[in-house]
Amino acid sequence: MRDVVIIGGGLSGLAAAHELQGRGIPYRLIEVKKRLGGSIISERRDGFVLDGGPFAFPRRADWSFLEALGLAGALIPVHDSHRRDLVAFADGAQMLIDALAKPLTGTILHRMAVSSLGQLDGQFTLCLENGLVLDAAAVIVAAPARFAERMFRTVQPEFSLKLADYGYDFIARLSLGFRDADLPHPPLFPWDMAVAFYEWTEAPQRVPPGHRLLHVGLRVPPPLVEPDALTAIVRQQIKAHGDPVIRRLDIWPEADPLPPHRATFRAEMDALLAMLPPGVVMAGSDYHGLGLAERISGGRAAAAKIAAYLDSRP
Ligand SMILES: Cc1cc2nc3c(=O)[nH]c(=O)nc-3n(C[C@H](O)[C@H](O)[C@H](O)COP(=O)(O)OP(=O)(O)OC[C@H]3O[C@@H](n4cnc5c(N)ncnc54)[C@H](O)[C@@H]3O)c2cc1C
């Protein structure tokens, strides 16, 4: 049997690979970057654990899958500006990526980008940017709409055109570690500035004793997206008494997908997904709504659909 190709090695693609492997279905995963994880990136530095992408998640999400990944007890509480009941990963969200990737035995091709998809005689053909051409029995596209758009230009132009219109919001994510005495309790920002949200934690798994970690999402004009300028703005607005002892700034020009916030999103996206040829399934927040736990269930659901498709073929 030709294998299933998964495009994208973020959370959705890895969850799909995990599920295919569990079902005994051969797969190859193609990831354009050197590392797996997509928008998830965590770093341990000077006793702090810093997340450059996804950081805090609703506690009420379905986290039951963590136990099977050996991550029971990995979630710690986080305080949030909107008083939501949030949790974060003790060792950074990257621990979820590592736990998913570790048992995978299928081929993972790094630093290779899929540029187009074709279909011939019930098989799929994938053209890569480096000129390589791969055959596949079925395809899971676990790459965001802004990248997936060009893959479909030939095989489903109408779908491609709609994905090309997909909009995103910019966000800068600033992680600042303060000495406890330097950060007001609780930290409060005036609401006239460009702070989309902020979260903080003093959990000993992520913060050294006597310190707290502040994680701020900012929507500011690009000229201000410079580490010193942003730190100064945050420091002044929050009335911190001293400089942060650690800092990490991540700039995401196309971070937040806008369409999932529209009331009509689900119906519109379902109509779009119905245009896809059988054997091609999309996974990821651009198609199925936001949330980290949902990315795992979405990746698994994509793999289950592909398994059903393969079973249904003569
Ligand atoms: C900055 C940021 C912060 C977020 N914060 C939160 C949060 O706090 N809480 C929450 O619940 N959700 C958050 N989300 C939303 C969501 O949880 C994450 O987006 C989630 O990690 C998405 O995973 P994914 O695998 O679907 O997509 P991605 O992580 O985007 O992974 C897609 C992968 O596809 C690869 N790729 C793209 N094009 C190609 C190609 N042509 N060929 C091969 N590979 C390709 C990319 O390199 C990438 O590795 C955040 C998202 C972002 C971007």
Short mmCIF file of C-alpha atoms and ligand atoms in Angstrom, two decimals:
data_model
loop_
_atom_site.label_atom_id
_atom_site.label_comp_id
_atom_site.label_asym_id
_atom_site.label_seq_id
_atom_site.Cartn_x
_atom_site.Cartn_y
_atom_site.Cartn_z
CA MET A 1 0.00 0.00 0.00
CA ARG A 2 1.26 3.50 -0.81
CA ASP A 3 1.54 5.52 2.36
CA VAL A 4 -0.33 8.54 3.65
CA VAL A 5 1.56 11.83 3.44
CA ILE A 6 1.08 14.34 6.25
CA ILE A 7 2.05 17.91 5.36
CA GLY A 8 3.12 19.90 8.43
CA GLY A 9 4.88 18.82 11.62
CA GLY A 10 3.04 21.06 14.09
CA LEU A 11 0.72 19.73 16.77
CA SER A 12 -2.02 18.76 14.27
CA GLY A 13 0.32 16.87 11.93
CA LEU A 14 2.05 15.05 14.78
CA ALA A 15 -1.27 14.04 16.35
CA ALA A 16 -2.35 12.68 12.95
CA ALA A 17 0.93 10.74 12.59
CA HIS A 18 0.51 9.32 16.08
CA GLU A 19 -2.99 8.11 15.26
CA LEU A 20 -2.02 6.60 11.88
CA GLN A 21 0.84 4.76 13.55
CA GLY A 22 -1.52 3.39 16.21
CA ARG A 23 -3.76 2.09 13.42
CA GLY A 24 -0.84 0.45 11.59
CA ILE A 25 -1.16 2.75 8.55
CA PRO A 26 2.19 3.71 6.95
CA TYR A 27 2.81 7.45 6.68
CA ARG A 28 5.44 10.03 5.83
CA LEU A 29 5.46 13.45 7.44
CA ILE A 30 6.89 16.46 5.61
CA GLU A 31 7.93 19.53 7.58
CA VAL A 32 9.45 22.60 5.98
CA LYS A 33 11.42 23.61 9.06
CA LYS A 34 14.38 21.98 10.78
CA ARG A 35 12.36 21.43 13.95
CA LEU A 36 8.95 19.96 14.70
CA GLY A 37 6.30 21.86 16.64
CA GLY A 38 5.16 24.66 14.29
CA SER A 39 3.97 27.58 16.39
CA ILE A 40 4.91 25.78 19.63
CA ILE A 41 8.36 26.69 20.87
CA SER A 42 9.62 26.52 24.45
CA GLU A 43 12.93 27.39 26.01
CA ARG A 44 14.48 26.76 29.44
CA ARG A 45 16.83 29.58 30.45
CA ASP A 46 18.22 30.73 33.81
CA GLY A 47 15.64 28.70 35.72
CA PHE A 48 12.67 30.06 33.70
CA VAL A 49 10.60 28.14 31.16
CA LEU A 50 9.54 30.53 28.38
CA ASP A 51 7.01 29.84 25.64
CA GLY A 52 7.32 31.83 22.43
CA GLY A 53 4.01 30.63 20.97
CA PRO A 54 1.04 28.97 22.65
CA PHE A 55 1.43 29.28 26.42
CA ALA A 56 -1.86 29.10 28.34
CA PHE A 57 -4.93 27.00 27.68
CA PRO A 58 -8.41 26.59 29.19
CA ARG A 59 -8.38 24.04 32.01
CA ARG A 60 -11.84 22.86 30.96
CA ALA A 61 -10.58 21.53 27.58
CA ASP A 62 -10.44 17.76 27.16
CA TRP A 63 -6.92 16.89 28.35
CA SER A 64 -7.60 13.16 28.77
CA PHE A 65 -5.07 12.32 26.04
CA LEU A 66 -2.20 13.54 28.22
CA GLU A 67 -2.18 10.37 30.29
CA ALA A 68 -1.54 8.13 27.27
CA LEU A 69 1.38 10.43 26.35
CA GLY A 70 2.91 10.05 29.81
CA LEU A 71 2.04 13.67 30.60
CA ALA A 72 -0.49 13.22 33.41
CA GLY A 73 0.26 16.00 35.91
CA ALA A 74 2.04 18.16 33.28
CA LEU A 75 -0.41 21.06 33.62
CA ILE A 76 0.12 23.86 36.13
CA PRO A 77 -2.20 26.81 36.92
CA VAL A 78 -1.67 30.22 35.30
CA HIS A 79 -3.19 33.58 36.32
CA ASP A 80 -4.90 35.47 33.54
CA SER A 81 -5.94 39.08 32.87
CA HIS A 82 -9.43 37.95 31.85
CA ARG A 83 -9.83 35.76 34.97
CA ARG A 84 -10.16 32.67 32.86
CA ASP A 85 -9.27 29.34 34.45
CA LEU A 86 -6.04 28.64 32.54
CA VAL A 87 -3.25 26.08 32.67
CA ALA A 88 0.19 25.83 31.09
CA PHE A 89 2.66 23.00 30.58
CA ALA A 90 5.16 22.70 33.43
CA ASP A 91 8.06 22.33 31.02
CA GLY A 92 6.63 24.47 28.23
CA ALA A 93 4.20 23.41 25.48
CA GLN A 94 7.15 21.83 23.65
CA MET A 95 6.85 18.86 26.03
CA LEU A 96 3.64 17.94 24.25
CA ILE A 97 5.42 18.00 20.87
CA ASP A 98 8.29 15.90 22.22
CA ALA A 99 5.91 13.33 23.72
CA LEU A 100 4.02 13.01 20.42
CA ALA A 101 7.14 12.86 18.25
CA LYS A 102 9.18 10.42 20.35
CA PRO A 103 7.33 7.18 19.53
CA LEU A 104 6.93 7.97 15.80
CA THR A 105 8.70 5.46 13.56
CA GLY A 106 7.44 6.70 10.16
CA THR A 107 9.69 8.74 7.87
CA ILE A 108 9.91 12.42 8.78
CA LEU A 109 11.32 14.64 6.04
CA HIS A 110 12.59 17.94 7.40
CA ARG A 111 13.36 21.11 5.47
CA MET A 112 11.14 20.13 2.59
CA ALA A 113 8.13 22.18 1.53
CA VAL A 114 5.19 20.82 -0.42
CA SER A 115 4.27 23.29 -3.15
CA SER A 116 1.47 21.52 -5.04
CA LEU A 117 -0.87 18.56 -4.98
CA GLY A 118 -2.09 16.61 -7.99
CA GLN A 119 -4.38 13.62 -8.45
CA LEU A 120 -4.15 10.86 -11.03
CA ASP A 121 -5.84 7.45 -11.15
CA GLY A 122 -6.91 7.53 -7.52
CA GLN A 123 -3.42 8.40 -6.29
CA PHE A 124 -2.04 11.74 -5.18
CA THR A 125 1.16 13.37 -6.35
CA LEU A 126 2.96 15.94 -4.26
CA CYS A 127 5.52 18.31 -5.76
CA LEU A 128 8.10 19.63 -3.35
CA GLU A 129 9.98 22.88 -3.69
CA ASN A 130 13.27 21.01 -4.11
CA GLY A 131 11.89 19.27 -7.22
CA LEU A 132 11.13 15.95 -5.51
CA VAL A 133 7.82 14.31 -6.49
CA LEU A 134 6.10 11.93 -4.06
CA ASP A 135 3.13 9.61 -4.53
CA ALA A 136 0.59 9.12 -1.78
CA ALA A 137 -2.51 7.01 -1.22
CA ALA A 138 -4.04 9.89 0.77
CA VAL A 139 -2.99 13.26 2.16
CA ILE A 140 -3.47 15.08 5.45
CA VAL A 141 -2.75 18.79 5.08
CA ALA A 142 -1.81 20.02 8.56
CA ALA A 143 -0.41 23.36 7.39
CA PRO A 144 -2.21 26.71 7.91
CA ALA A 145 -4.37 28.14 5.12
CA ARG A 146 -1.76 30.72 4.12
CA PHE A 147 0.60 27.87 3.17
CA ALA A 148 -2.00 25.35 2.01
CA GLU A 149 -3.53 27.80 -0.47
CA ARG A 150 -0.92 27.23 -3.18
CA MET A 151 -0.94 23.44 -2.79
CA PHE A 152 -4.51 23.39 -4.13
CA ARG A 153 -4.15 25.77 -7.07
CA THR A 154 -4.34 22.96 -9.62
CA VAL A 155 -6.26 20.22 -7.89
CA GLN A 156 -9.02 22.46 -6.43
CA PRO A 157 -8.63 26.11 -7.59
CA GLU A 158 -11.83 27.35 -5.94
CA PHE A 159 -10.75 26.02 -2.56
CA SER A 160 -7.32 27.56 -3.10
CA LEU A 161 -8.85 30.98 -3.89
CA LYS A 162 -10.90 30.92 -0.69
CA LEU A 163 -7.87 29.97 1.41
CA ALA A 164 -5.90 32.81 -0.18
CA ASP A 165 -8.45 35.23 1.32
CA TYR A 166 -7.93 33.91 4.85
CA GLY A 167 -7.02 36.75 7.25
CA TYR A 168 -4.75 36.77 10.30
CA ASP A 169 -4.04 39.21 13.08
CA PHE A 170 -0.53 40.19 14.07
CA ILE A 171 0.67 39.56 17.61
CA ALA A 172 3.91 40.09 19.54
CA ARG A 173 4.43 37.81 22.55
CA LEU A 174 6.67 39.13 25.24
CA SER A 175 7.78 36.96 28.17
CA LEU A 176 9.36 38.87 31.05
CA GLY A 177 10.73 37.39 34.26
CA PHE A 178 10.74 39.79 37.24
CA ARG A 179 11.98 39.62 40.76
CA ASP A 180 8.91 39.17 42.92
CA ALA A 181 9.36 42.55 44.60
CA ASP A 182 9.54 44.36 41.22
CA LEU A 183 6.21 43.20 39.81
CA PRO A 184 2.98 44.63 41.33
CA HIS A 185 0.54 42.02 42.70
CA PRO A 186 -1.53 41.36 40.70
CA PRO A 187 -0.04 42.97 37.59
CA LEU A 188 -2.60 45.39 36.10
CA PHE A 189 -2.40 47.07 32.70
CA PRO A 190 -4.50 50.10 31.80
CA TRP A 191 -6.92 49.00 29.11
CA ASP A 192 -6.10 51.82 26.70
CA MET A 193 -2.96 50.15 25.45
CA ALA A 194 -2.39 47.45 22.90
CA VAL A 195 -2.33 44.55 25.35
CA ALA A 196 -4.52 41.77 23.97
CA PHE A 197 -4.02 39.61 27.06
CA TYR A 198 -1.52 38.93 29.80
CA GLU A 199 -0.88 35.96 32.02
CA TRP A 200 1.50 35.33 34.87
CA THR A 201 2.75 32.49 36.99
CA GLU A 202 5.00 31.89 39.97
CA ALA A 203 4.80 28.07 39.63
CA PRO A 204 8.16 26.65 40.78
CA GLN A 205 8.30 24.36 37.74
CA ARG A 206 8.60 27.41 35.46
CA VAL A 207 10.01 30.17 37.62
CA PRO A 208 12.99 30.26 40.03
CA PRO A 209 12.25 31.06 43.70
CA GLY A 210 11.51 34.73 44.39
CA HIS A 211 10.48 35.51 40.80
CA ARG A 212 7.39 35.68 38.62
CA LEU A 213 6.92 35.27 34.90
CA LEU A 214 4.72 37.67 32.94
CA HIS A 215 3.54 36.69 29.45
CA VAL A 216 2.03 39.54 27.42
CA GLY A 217 0.33 39.48 24.02
CA LEU A 218 0.59 42.87 22.30
CA ARG A 219 -0.93 44.30 19.15
CA VAL A 220 1.28 47.30 18.50
CA PRO A 221 2.40 49.09 15.34
CA PRO A 222 5.40 47.32 13.76
CA PRO A 223 7.88 50.19 14.50
CA LEU A 224 7.36 49.49 18.22
CA VAL A 225 8.02 45.80 17.85
CA GLU A 226 11.54 46.01 19.13
CA PRO A 227 12.54 44.27 22.37
CA ASP A 228 13.73 47.35 24.27
CA ALA A 229 10.83 49.55 23.15
CA LEU A 230 8.21 46.95 24.03
CA THR A 231 9.81 46.12 27.36
CA ALA A 232 9.90 49.81 28.25
CA ILE A 233 6.22 50.23 27.36
CA VAL A 234 5.19 47.18 29.40
CA ARG A 235 7.40 48.15 32.33
CA GLN A 236 6.01 51.66 32.45
CA GLN A 237 2.36 50.64 31.98
CA ILE A 238 2.50 47.97 34.62
CA LYS A 239 4.44 50.18 37.02
CA ALA A 240 7.18 47.58 37.56
CA HIS A 241 9.74 48.70 40.14
CA GLY A 242 12.75 47.20 38.35
CA ASP A 243 13.96 45.77 35.04
CA PRO A 244 13.08 42.22 34.08
CA VAL A 245 15.80 39.67 34.74
CA ILE A 246 14.93 37.70 31.60
CA ARG A 247 13.15 38.45 28.36
CA ARG A 248 11.95 36.68 25.23
CA LEU A 249 10.14 38.36 22.34
CA ASP A 250 8.41 36.44 19.56
CA ILE A 251 6.82 38.22 16.64
CA TRP A 252 4.01 36.45 14.80
CA PRO A 253 2.91 38.50 11.77
CA GLU A 254 0.17 35.96 10.96
CA ALA A 255 -0.72 34.44 14.31
CA ASP A 256 -4.39 34.64 15.08
CA PRO A 257 -6.67 33.31 12.36
CA LEU A 258 -9.57 35.78 12.06
CA PRO A 259 -12.33 33.73 10.33
CA PRO A 260 -12.90 31.29 13.28
CA HIS A 261 -14.16 34.28 15.30
CA ARG A 262 -17.04 34.82 12.83
CA ALA A 263 -20.43 33.28 13.64
CA THR A 264 -20.68 31.98 10.08
CA PHE A 265 -17.22 30.36 10.11
CA ARG A 266 -18.29 26.75 10.70
CA ALA A 267 -20.89 26.66 7.93
CA GLU A 268 -18.58 28.45 5.46
CA MET A 269 -15.60 26.24 6.22
CA ASP A 270 -17.67 23.04 6.06
CA ALA A 271 -18.85 24.09 2.60
CA LEU A 272 -15.23 24.66 1.56
CA LEU A 273 -13.99 21.36 2.99
CA ALA A 274 -16.74 19.56 1.07
CA MET A 275 -14.98 20.67 -2.15
CA LEU A 276 -11.94 18.54 -1.41
CA PRO A 277 -11.38 15.30 -3.27
CA PRO A 278 -11.92 12.16 -1.13
CA GLY A 279 -8.57 11.16 0.34
CA VAL A 280 -7.52 14.71 1.24
CA VAL A 281 -8.24 15.96 4.77
CA MET A 282 -7.34 19.29 6.35
CA ALA A 283 -6.23 19.52 10.01
CA GLY A 284 -5.46 22.60 12.09
CA SER A 285 -6.97 25.68 13.68
CA ASP A 286 -7.55 27.47 10.36
CA TYR A 287 -10.14 24.84 9.45
CA HIS A 288 -11.47 23.55 12.74
CA GLY A 289 -11.32 26.39 15.27
CA LEU A 290 -8.83 27.41 17.93
CA GLY A 291 -7.38 25.57 20.92
CA LEU A 292 -4.50 23.26 21.67
CA ALA A 293 -6.41 20.21 22.93
CA GLU A 294 -8.62 20.57 19.83
CA ARG A 295 -5.51 20.32 17.64
CA ILE A 296 -4.83 16.86 19.08
CA SER A 297 -8.40 15.65 18.62
CA GLY A 298 -8.47 17.30 15.17
CA GLY A 299 -5.26 15.55 14.06
CA ARG A 300 -6.63 12.25 15.30
CA ALA A 301 -9.97 12.81 13.59
CA ALA A 302 -8.15 13.56 10.31
CA ALA A 303 -6.25 10.26 10.60
CA ALA A 304 -9.50 8.38 11.37
CA LYS A 305 -11.12 9.89 8.25
CA ILE A 306 -8.17 8.83 6.13
CA ALA A 307 -8.33 5.31 7.60
CA ALA A 308 -12.02 5.11 6.64
CA TYR A 309 -11.20 6.40 3.14
CA LEU A 310 -8.47 3.77 2.66
CA ASP A 311 -10.83 1.03 3.89
CA SER A 312 -13.55 2.14 1.48
CA ARG A 313 -11.36 1.85 -1.61
CA PRO A 314 -11.69 -1.26 -3.78
C1 LIG B 1 1.71 32.63 18.29
C2 LIG B 1 0.58 31.70 18.58
C3 LIG B 1 0.13 31.58 19.86
C4 LIG B 1 -0.91 30.71 20.17
N1 LIG B 1 -1.28 30.63 21.46
C5 LIG B 1 -2.25 29.77 21.80
C6 LIG B 1 -2.59 29.65 23.17
O1 LIG B 1 -1.99 30.31 24.05
N2 LIG B 1 -3.59 28.77 23.49
C7 LIG B 1 -4.22 28.01 22.53
O2 LIG B 1 -5.09 27.21 22.85
N3 LIG B 1 -3.91 28.13 21.22
C8 LIG B 1 -2.94 28.98 20.84
N4 LIG B 1 -2.60 29.10 19.52
C9 LIG B 1 -3.40 28.36 18.51
C10 LIG B 1 -3.06 26.85 18.31
O3 LIG B 1 -3.10 26.14 19.50
C11 LIG B 1 -1.73 26.69 17.74
O4 LIG B 1 -1.83 27.44 16.58
C12 LIG B 1 -1.41 25.22 17.40
O5 LIG B 1 -0.16 24.90 17.94
C13 LIG B 1 -1.47 25.01 15.89
O6 LIG B 1 -0.92 23.77 15.52
P1 LIG B 1 -0.98 23.29 14.01
O7 LIG B 1 -0.20 22.03 13.93
O8 LIG B 1 -2.39 23.22 13.55
O9 LIG B 1 -0.30 24.46 13.13
P2 LIG B 1 1.19 24.98 13.16
O10 LIG B 1 1.73 24.99 14.53
O11 LIG B 1 1.15 26.28 12.42
O12 LIG B 1 2.02 23.91 12.32
C14 LIG B 1 1.97 23.84 10.91
C15 LIG B 1 3.28 23.23 10.40
O13 LIG B 1 3.22 23.12 8.98
C16 LIG B 1 4.50 23.45 8.45
N5 LIG B 1 4.33 23.82 7.05
C17 LIG B 1 3.74 24.93 6.54
N6 LIG B 1 3.77 24.92 5.20
C18 LIG B 1 4.37 23.75 4.85
C19 LIG B 1 4.68 23.16 3.57
N7 LIG B 1 4.38 23.77 2.40
N8 LIG B 1 5.32 21.96 3.54
C20 LIG B 1 5.65 21.34 4.72
N9 LIG B 1 5.37 21.86 5.94
C21 LIG B 1 4.73 23.04 6.00
C22 LIG B 1 4.96 24.60 9.34
O14 LIG B 1 6.34 24.80 9.27
C23 LIG B 1 4.48 24.12 10.73
O15 LIG B 1 5.46 23.35 11.39
C24 LIG B 1 -1.54 29.95 19.16
C25 LIG B 1 -1.08 30.09 17.85
C26 LIG B 1 -0.02 30.93 17.55
C27 LIG B 1 0.47 31.03 16.12
#
